[in-house]
Coordinates of N, CA, C and O and ligand atoms in Angstrom, one line a residue:
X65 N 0.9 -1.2 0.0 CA 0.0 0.0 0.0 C 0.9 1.3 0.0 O 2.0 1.3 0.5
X66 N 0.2 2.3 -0.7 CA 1.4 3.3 -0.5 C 1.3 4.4 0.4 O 0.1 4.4 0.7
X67 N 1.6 5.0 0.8 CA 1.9 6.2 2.0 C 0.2 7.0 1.6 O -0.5 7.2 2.5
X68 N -0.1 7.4 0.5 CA -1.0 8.0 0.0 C -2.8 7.3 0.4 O -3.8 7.8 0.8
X69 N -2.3 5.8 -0.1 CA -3.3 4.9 0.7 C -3.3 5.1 1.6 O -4.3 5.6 2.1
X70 N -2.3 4.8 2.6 CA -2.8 4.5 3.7 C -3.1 6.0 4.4 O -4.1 6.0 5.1
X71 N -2.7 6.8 4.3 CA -3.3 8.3 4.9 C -4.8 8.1 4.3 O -5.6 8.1 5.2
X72 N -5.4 8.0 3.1 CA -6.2 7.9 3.0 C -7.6 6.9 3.6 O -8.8 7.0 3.7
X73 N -6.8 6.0 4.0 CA -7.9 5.0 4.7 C -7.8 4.9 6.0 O -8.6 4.4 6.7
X74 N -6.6 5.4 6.4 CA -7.4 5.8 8.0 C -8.1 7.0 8.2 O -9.0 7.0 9.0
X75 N -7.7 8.0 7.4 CA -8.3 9.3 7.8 C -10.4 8.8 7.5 O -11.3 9.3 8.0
X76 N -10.5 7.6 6.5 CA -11.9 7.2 6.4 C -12.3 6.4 7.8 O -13.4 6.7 8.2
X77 N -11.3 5.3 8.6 CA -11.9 5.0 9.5 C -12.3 5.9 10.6 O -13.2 5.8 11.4
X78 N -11.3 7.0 10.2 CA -11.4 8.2 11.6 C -12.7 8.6 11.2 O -13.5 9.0 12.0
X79 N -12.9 8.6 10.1 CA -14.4 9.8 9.8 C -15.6 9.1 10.4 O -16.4 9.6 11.2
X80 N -15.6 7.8 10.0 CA -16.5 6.8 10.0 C -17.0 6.9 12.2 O -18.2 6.9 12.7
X81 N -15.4 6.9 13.0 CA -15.9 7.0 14.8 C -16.8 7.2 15.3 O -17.4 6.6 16.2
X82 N -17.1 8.8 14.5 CA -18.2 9.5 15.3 C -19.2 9.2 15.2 O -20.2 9.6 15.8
X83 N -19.3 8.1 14.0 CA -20.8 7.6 13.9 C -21.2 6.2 14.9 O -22.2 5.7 15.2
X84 N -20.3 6.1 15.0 CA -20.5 4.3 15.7 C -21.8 4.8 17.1 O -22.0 5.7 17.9
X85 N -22.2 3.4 16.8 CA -23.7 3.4 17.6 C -23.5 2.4 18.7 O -24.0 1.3 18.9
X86 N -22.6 3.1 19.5 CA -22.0 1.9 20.6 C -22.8 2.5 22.3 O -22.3 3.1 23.2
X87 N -24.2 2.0 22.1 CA -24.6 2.3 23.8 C -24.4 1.6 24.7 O -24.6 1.9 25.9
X88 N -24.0 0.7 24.4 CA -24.1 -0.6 25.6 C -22.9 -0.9 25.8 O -22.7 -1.4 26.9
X89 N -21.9 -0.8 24.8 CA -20.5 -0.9 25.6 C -19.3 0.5 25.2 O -18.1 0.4 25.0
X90 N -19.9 1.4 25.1 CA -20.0 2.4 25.1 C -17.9 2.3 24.3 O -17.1 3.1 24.7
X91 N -17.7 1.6 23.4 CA -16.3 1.0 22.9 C -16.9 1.5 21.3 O -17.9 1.1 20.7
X92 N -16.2 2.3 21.0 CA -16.6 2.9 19.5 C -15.6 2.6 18.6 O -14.5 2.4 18.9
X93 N -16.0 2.5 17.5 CA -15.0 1.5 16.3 C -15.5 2.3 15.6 O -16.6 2.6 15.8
X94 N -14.3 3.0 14.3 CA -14.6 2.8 13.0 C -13.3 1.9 12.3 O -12.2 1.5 12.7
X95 N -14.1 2.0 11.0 CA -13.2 0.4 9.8 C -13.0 1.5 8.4 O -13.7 2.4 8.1
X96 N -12.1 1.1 7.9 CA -12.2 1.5 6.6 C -11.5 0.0 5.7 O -10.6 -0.7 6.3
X97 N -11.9 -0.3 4.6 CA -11.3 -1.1 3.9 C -11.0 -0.9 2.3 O -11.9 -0.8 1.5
X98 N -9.4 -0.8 1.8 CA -9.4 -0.5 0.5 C -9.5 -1.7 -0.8 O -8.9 -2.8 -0.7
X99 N -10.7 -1.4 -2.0 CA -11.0 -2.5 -2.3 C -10.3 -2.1 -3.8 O -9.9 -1.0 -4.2
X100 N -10.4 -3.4 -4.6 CA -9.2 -3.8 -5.6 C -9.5 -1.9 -6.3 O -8.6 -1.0 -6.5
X101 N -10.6 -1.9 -6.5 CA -11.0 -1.1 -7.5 C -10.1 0.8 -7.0 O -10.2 1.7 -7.8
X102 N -9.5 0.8 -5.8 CA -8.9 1.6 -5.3 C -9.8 2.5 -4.5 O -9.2 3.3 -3.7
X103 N -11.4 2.5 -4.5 CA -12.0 3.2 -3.6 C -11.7 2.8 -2.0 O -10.8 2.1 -1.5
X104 N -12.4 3.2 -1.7 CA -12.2 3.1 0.3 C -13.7 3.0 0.8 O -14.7 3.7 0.4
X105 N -13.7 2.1 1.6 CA -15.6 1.9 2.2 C -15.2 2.2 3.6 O -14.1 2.1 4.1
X106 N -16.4 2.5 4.1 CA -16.3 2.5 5.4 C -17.4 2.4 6.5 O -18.5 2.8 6.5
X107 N -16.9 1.8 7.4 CA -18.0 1.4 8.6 C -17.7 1.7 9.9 O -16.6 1.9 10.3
X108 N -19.0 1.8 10.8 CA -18.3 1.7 12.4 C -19.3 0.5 13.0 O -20.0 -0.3 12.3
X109 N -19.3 0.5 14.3 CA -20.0 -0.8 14.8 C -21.2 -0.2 15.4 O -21.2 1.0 15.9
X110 N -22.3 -1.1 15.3 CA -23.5 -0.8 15.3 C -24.7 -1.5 16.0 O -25.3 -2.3 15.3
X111 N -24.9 -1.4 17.0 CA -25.2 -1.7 18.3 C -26.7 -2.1 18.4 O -27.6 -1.6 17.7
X112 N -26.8 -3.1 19.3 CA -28.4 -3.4 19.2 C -28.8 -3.6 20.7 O -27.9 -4.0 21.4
X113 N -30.1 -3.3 21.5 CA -30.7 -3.8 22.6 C -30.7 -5.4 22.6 O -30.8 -6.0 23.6
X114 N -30.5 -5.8 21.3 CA -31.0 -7.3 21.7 C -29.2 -7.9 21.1 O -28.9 -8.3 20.0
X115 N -28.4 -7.7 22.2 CA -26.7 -7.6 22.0 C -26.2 -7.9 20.9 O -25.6 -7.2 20.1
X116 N -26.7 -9.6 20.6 CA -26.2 -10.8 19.8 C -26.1 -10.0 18.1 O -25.4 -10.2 17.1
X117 N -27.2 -9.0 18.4 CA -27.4 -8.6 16.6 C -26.1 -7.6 16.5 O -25.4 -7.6 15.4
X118 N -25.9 -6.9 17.4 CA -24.8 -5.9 16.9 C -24.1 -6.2 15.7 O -24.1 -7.3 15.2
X119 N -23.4 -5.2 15.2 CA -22.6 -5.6 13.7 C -21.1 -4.7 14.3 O -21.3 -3.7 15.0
X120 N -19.9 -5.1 13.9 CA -18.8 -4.2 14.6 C -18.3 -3.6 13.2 O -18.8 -3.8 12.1
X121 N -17.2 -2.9 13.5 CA -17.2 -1.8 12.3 C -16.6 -2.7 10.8 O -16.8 -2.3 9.7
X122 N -15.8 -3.8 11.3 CA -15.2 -4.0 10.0 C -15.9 -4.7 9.2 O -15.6 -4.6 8.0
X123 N -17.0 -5.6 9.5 CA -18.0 -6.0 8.9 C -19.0 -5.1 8.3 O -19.6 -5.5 7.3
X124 N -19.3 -4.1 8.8 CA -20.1 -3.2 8.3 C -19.4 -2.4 6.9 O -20.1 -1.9 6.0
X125 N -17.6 -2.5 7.2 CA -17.1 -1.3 6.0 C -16.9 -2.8 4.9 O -17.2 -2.4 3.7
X126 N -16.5 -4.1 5.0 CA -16.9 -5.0 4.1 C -18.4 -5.1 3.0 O -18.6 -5.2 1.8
X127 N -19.4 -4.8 4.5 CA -21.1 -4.9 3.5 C -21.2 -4.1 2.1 O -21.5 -4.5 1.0
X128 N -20.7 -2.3 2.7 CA -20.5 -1.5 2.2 C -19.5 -1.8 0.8 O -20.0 -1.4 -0.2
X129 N -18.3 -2.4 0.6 CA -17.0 -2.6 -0.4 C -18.5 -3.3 -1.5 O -18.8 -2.9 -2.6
X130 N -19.0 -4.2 -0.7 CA -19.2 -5.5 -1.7 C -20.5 -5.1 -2.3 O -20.9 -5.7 -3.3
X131 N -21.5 -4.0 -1.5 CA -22.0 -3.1 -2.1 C -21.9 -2.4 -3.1 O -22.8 -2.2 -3.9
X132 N -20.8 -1.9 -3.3 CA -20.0 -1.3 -4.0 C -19.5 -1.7 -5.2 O -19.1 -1.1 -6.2
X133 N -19.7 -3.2 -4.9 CA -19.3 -3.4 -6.3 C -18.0 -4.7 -6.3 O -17.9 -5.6 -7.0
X134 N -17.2 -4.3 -5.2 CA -15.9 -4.9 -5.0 C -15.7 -6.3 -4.6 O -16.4 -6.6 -3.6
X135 N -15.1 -7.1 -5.0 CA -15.0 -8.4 -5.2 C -13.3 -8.7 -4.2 O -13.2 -9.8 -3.7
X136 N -12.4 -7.9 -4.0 CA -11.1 -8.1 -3.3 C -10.8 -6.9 -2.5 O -10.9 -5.7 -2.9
X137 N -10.3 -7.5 -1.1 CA -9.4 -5.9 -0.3 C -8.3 -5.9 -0.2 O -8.0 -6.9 0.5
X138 N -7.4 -5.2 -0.4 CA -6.3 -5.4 -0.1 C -5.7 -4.7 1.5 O -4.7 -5.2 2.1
X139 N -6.6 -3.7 2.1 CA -5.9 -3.5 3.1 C -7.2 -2.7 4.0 O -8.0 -1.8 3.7
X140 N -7.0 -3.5 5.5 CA -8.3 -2.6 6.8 C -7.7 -1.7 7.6 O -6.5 -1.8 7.6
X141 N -8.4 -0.7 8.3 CA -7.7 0.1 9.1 C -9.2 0.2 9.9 O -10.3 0.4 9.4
X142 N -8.8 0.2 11.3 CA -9.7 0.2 12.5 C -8.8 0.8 13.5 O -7.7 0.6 14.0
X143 N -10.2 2.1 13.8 CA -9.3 2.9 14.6 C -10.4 3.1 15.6 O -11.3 3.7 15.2
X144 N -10.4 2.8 16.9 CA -10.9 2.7 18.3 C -10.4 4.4 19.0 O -9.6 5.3 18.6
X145 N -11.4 4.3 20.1 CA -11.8 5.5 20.6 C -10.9 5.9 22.4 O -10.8 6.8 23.2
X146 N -10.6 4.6 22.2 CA -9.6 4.3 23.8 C -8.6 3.2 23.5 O -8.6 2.2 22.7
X147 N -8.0 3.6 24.3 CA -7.1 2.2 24.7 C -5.8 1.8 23.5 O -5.2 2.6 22.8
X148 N -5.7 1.1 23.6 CA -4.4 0.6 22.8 C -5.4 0.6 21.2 O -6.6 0.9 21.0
X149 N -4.1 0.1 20.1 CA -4.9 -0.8 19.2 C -5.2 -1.9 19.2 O -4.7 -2.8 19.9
X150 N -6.4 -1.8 18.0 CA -7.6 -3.0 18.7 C -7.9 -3.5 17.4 O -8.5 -3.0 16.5
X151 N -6.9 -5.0 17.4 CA -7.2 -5.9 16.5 C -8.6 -6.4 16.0 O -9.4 -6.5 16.9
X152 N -9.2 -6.8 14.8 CA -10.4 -7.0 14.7 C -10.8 -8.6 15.4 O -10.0 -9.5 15.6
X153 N -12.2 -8.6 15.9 CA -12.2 -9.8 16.3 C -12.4 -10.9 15.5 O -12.7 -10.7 14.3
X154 N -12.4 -12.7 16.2 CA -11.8 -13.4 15.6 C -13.4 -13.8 14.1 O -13.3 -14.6 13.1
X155 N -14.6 -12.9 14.5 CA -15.6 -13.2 13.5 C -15.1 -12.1 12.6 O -15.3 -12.5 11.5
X156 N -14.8 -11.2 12.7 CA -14.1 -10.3 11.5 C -13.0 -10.5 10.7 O -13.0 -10.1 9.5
X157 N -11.7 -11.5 11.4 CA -11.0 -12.0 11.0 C -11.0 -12.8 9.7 O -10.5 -12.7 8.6
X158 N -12.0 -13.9 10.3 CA -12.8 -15.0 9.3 C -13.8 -13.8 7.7 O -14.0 -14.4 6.6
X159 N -14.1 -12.8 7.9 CA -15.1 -11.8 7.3 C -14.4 -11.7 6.2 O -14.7 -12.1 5.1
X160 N -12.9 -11.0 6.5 CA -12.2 -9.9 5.9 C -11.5 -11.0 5.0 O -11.3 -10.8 3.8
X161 N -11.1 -12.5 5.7 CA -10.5 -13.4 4.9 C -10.8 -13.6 3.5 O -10.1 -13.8 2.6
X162 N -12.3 -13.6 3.5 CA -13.1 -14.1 2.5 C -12.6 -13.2 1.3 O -12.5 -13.8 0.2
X163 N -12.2 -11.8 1.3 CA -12.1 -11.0 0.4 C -10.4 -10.5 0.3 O -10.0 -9.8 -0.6
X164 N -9.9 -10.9 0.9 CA -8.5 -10.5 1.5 C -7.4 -11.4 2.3 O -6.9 -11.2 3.3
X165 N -7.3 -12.6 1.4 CA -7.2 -13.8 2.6 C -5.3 -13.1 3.5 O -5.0 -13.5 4.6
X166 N -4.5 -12.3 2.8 CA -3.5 -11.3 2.8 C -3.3 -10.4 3.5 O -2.3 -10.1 4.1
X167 N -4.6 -9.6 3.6 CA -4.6 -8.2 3.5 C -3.8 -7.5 4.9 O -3.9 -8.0 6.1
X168 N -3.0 -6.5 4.6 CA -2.8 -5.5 5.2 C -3.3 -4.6 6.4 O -4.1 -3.7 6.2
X169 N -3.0 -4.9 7.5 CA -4.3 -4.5 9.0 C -3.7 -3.6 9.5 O -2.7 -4.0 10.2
X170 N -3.9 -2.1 9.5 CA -3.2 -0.9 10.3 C -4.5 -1.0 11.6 O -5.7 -1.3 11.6
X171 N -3.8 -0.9 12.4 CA -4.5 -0.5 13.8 C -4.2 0.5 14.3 O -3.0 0.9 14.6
X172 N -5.5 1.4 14.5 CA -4.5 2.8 15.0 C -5.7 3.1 16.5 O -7.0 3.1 16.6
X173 N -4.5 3.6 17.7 CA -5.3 3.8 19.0 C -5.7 5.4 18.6 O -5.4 6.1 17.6
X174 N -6.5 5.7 19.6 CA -7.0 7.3 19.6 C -5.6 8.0 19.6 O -5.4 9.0 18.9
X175 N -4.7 7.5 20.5 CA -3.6 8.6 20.6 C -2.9 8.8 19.4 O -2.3 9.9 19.3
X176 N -2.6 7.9 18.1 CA -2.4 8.0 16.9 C -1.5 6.7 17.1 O -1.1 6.3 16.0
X177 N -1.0 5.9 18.0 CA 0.0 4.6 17.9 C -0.7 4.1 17.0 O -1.9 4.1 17.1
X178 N -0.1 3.4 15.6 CA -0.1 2.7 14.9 C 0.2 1.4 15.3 O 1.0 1.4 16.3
X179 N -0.2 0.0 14.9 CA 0.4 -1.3 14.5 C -0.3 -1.8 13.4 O -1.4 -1.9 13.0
X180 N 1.2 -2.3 12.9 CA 0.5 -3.1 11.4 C 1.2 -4.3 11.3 O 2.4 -4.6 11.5
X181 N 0.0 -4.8 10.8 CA 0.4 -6.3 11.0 C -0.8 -7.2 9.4 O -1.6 -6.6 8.7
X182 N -0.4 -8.3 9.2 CA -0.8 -8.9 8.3 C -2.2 -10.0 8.4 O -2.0 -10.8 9.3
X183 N -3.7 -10.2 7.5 CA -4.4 -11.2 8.5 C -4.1 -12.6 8.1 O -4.9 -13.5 8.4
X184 N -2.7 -13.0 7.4 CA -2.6 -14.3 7.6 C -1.8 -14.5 8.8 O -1.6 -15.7 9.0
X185 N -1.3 -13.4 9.8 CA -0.9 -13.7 10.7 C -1.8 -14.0 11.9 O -1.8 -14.9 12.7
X186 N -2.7 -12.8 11.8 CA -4.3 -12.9 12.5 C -4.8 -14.1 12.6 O -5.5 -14.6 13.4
X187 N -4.4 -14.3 12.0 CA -5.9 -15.7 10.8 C -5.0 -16.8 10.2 O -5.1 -17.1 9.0
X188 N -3.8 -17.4 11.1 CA -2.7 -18.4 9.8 C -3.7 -19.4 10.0 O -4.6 -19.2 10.9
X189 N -3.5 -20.9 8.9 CA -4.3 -21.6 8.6 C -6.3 -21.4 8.2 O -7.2 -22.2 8.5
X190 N -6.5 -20.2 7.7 CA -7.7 -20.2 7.6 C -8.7 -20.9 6.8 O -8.5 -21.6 5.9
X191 N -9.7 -20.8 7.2 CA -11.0 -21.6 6.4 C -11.1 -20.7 5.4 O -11.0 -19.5 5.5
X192 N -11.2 -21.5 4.1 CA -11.4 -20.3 2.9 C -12.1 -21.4 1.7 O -12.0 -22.6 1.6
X193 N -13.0 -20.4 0.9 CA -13.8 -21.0 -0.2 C -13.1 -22.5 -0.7 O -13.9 -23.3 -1.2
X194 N -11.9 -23.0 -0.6 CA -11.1 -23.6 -1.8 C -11.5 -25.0 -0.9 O -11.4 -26.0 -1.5
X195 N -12.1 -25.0 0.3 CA -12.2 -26.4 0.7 C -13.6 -26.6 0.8 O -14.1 -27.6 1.2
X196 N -14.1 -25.8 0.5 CA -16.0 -26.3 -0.2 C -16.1 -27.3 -1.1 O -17.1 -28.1 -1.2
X197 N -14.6 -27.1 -2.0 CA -14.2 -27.9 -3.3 C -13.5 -29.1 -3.3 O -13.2 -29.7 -4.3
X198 N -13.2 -29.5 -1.9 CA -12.3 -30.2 -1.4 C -10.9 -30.3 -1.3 O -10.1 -31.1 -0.8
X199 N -10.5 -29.2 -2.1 CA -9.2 -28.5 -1.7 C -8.6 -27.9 -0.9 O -9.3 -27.9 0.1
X200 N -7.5 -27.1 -0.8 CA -7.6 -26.3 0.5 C -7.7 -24.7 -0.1 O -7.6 -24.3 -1.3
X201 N -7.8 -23.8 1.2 CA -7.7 -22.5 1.1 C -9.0 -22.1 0.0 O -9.3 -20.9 -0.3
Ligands
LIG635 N1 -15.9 -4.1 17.9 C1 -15.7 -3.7 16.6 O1 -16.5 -3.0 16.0 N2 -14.6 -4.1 16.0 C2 -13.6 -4.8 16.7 O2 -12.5 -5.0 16.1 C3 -13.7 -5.2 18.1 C4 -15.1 -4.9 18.7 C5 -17.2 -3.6 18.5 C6 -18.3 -4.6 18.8 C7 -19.0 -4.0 19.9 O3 -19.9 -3.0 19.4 C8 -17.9 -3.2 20.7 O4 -16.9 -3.1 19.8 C9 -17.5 -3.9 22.0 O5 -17.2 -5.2 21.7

């Protein structure tokens, strides 16, 4: 990704924070994800009275890509409102594989610490379409 990307898709997950609809655990997420086509989608997490339905942000900025049109990601950025950076969880992990089994994961805390890390490291050995077929990956 290049310096230009990546300024650009975190500054989308930063946009995306203020919207997150986090009442109940009051932990606000936005996502951005860059898809083949070079646009940027974006999501935050989106909270329900009845818990289980919640949606977290990086699944929500995936709905959006494939909405969109986009068929591959190459790179997520999820940027949290406290605390350290905050890896996606392990149902996002499996999400983002589907379209990105590779991809590129900037984590950035509110204070601006970055970490970047890779999701076959997230995610090594993953479940992916190729063994529906009886193959792997
Ligand atoms: N959450 C995300 O949106 N993404 C993550 O990577 C971790 C967790 C959300 C889900 C829930 O709304 C809140 O953060 C607390 O778990």
């Amino acid at each position: 990704m290049t310096d230009e990307a990546l300024d650009r898709l975190v500054a989308a997950a930063r946009a995306a924070l203020p919207n997150a609809y986090a009442p109940y655990s009051g932990f606000h997420v936005g996502a951005a994800v860059l898809g083949a086509s070079g646009a940027i989608h974006a999501g935050c997490n989106v909270e329900n009275a009845s818990y289980p339905v919640s949606l977290c942000a990086e699944r929500g900025a995936i709905a959006a890509a494939v909405a969109a049109g986009e068929r591959a990601l190459s790179a997520v950025a999820v940027v949290t409102a406290q605390g350290d950076p905050c890896p996606p969880c392990g149902m996002c992990r499996q999400a983002l594989s589907e379209f990105g089994p590779d991809l590129d994961v900037v984590l950035v805390a509110a204070d601006g610490r970055i970490v970047r890390t890779r999701l076959s490291t997230l995610l090594p050995d993953a479940f992916g379409p190729g063994f529906l077929d009886g193959g792997s990956r």
